[in-house]
Amino acid sequence: MSSTFHISACPVCSSSQFTVFTEVPDWLVSKEAYTISQCNSCNFKFTSNAPTAENIGPYYNSEEYVEHSDTKSGVIYSVYHYARKLMLNFKLSKIKKSTEGKKLLDVGSGSGYFINHMKQNGYDVTGVEISDKAVELCKDKFGIHAKNPEEFLAGKLDTDYDIISLWHVFEHVYTYDEYFELFSKSLKKDGTLILALPNSDSPDAKLYGKYWAAYDTPRHLWHFTPDTLSRFAEARGFKVVKKYRLPLDPFFNSMVSASYKPGFTFLPISVLKGLYSLIISFFNKEKSSSLIYFLKKK
Ligand SMILES: [Zn+2]
């Protein structure tokens, strides 16, 4: 039992009353079954039997888990590389529009595509990355040396960042309170915290159920919705000031989810499901497959 990460109080509302929401296998690596529980009081969903931080390492050992590789071939990966370029410009435009200042810390910077793009556009960037392989790739490809999370957690980085960003990273973080304290300490008074997260309340999550790629158990511990993220942040001294949809995520999520389903997968059907999810999000942003939240200290 000690190898399981146990949650006794809801990270959003502190309630200890939970109900099993669904069982989701680890489609990517171990094929083991994981439980997603839901708080009876605030509806926050979380993976309730994930391995501990010390034991999660092997669950990241998948070729497919890596945004890091440029050597992949095939349709999905060609689309993915093109999509990455589009998304880098999309992120830059939203950041330019909704933040002040150019000193940026990216936590979970991976192989560095985002920080490199921001650097090329005049930002003073620092990356934090746990994977040695990704740190190496980032250094080789872009000449940027990302820091180890230990340095960040020890409070050794600067305390005057204008922007701290985590792109699809916070859902993996075990010590969420420690991180939020550091966000608060490391940001300027009027700085912006940016969290990009999947939305378990999206149409594609509902269409695919346990096959939904963004449940990604046991690597994703927290399955936020706009409501629970907002409450989670409020309880830690931050408020959501702006939300954007990530327009390509419904397609990517739908295609990967379809590939987990047994039997024949017809690609255009999953693309249509992605399109359906995107269209719904144009009517109601709260239903976006993934959202970018811009937060400020209260
Ligand atoms: Zn709760």
Tab-separated table of N, CA and C and ligand atoms in Angstrom, residues 10 12-15 39 41-44, ligand 1:
chain	number	residue	atom	x	y	z
A	10	CYS	N	-9.755	16.221	-0.143
A	10	CYS	CA	-9.894	16.798	-1.483
A	10	CYS	C	-9.004	18.048	-1.604
A	12	VAL	N	-9.278	20.439	-3.463
A	12	VAL	CA	-10.054	21.646	-3.764
A	12	VAL	C	-10.831	22.119	-2.533
A	13	CYS	N	-11.557	21.186	-1.876
A	13	CYS	CA	-12.477	21.633	-0.814
A	13	CYS	C	-12.227	20.960	0.530
A	14	SER	N	-11.205	20.075	0.596
A	14	SER	CA	-10.814	19.394	1.844
A	14	SER	C	-11.772	18.307	2.322
A	15	SER	N	-12.847	18.078	1.609
A	15	SER	CA	-13.760	16.993	2.002
A	15	SER	C	-13.032	15.644	1.923
A	39	CYS	N	-14.841	13.882	-5.763
A	39	CYS	CA	-15.221	14.417	-4.455
A	39	CYS	C	-16.744	14.589	-4.397
A	41	SER	N	-18.376	16.447	-2.548
A	41	SER	CA	-18.796	17.797	-2.224
A	41	SER	C	-18.582	18.789	-3.376
A	42	CYS	N	-17.415	18.715	-4.074
A	42	CYS	CA	-17.148	19.717	-5.119
A	42	CYS	C	-16.998	19.113	-6.512
A	43	ASN	N	-17.095	17.782	-6.633
A	43	ASN	CA	-16.988	17.080	-7.918
A	43	ASN	C	-15.589	17.032	-8.520
A	44	PHE	N	-14.582	17.445	-7.765
A	44	PHE	CA	-13.204	17.356	-8.268
A	44	PHE	C	-12.841	15.889	-8.495
B	1	ZN	ZN	-13.827	18.541	-3.067
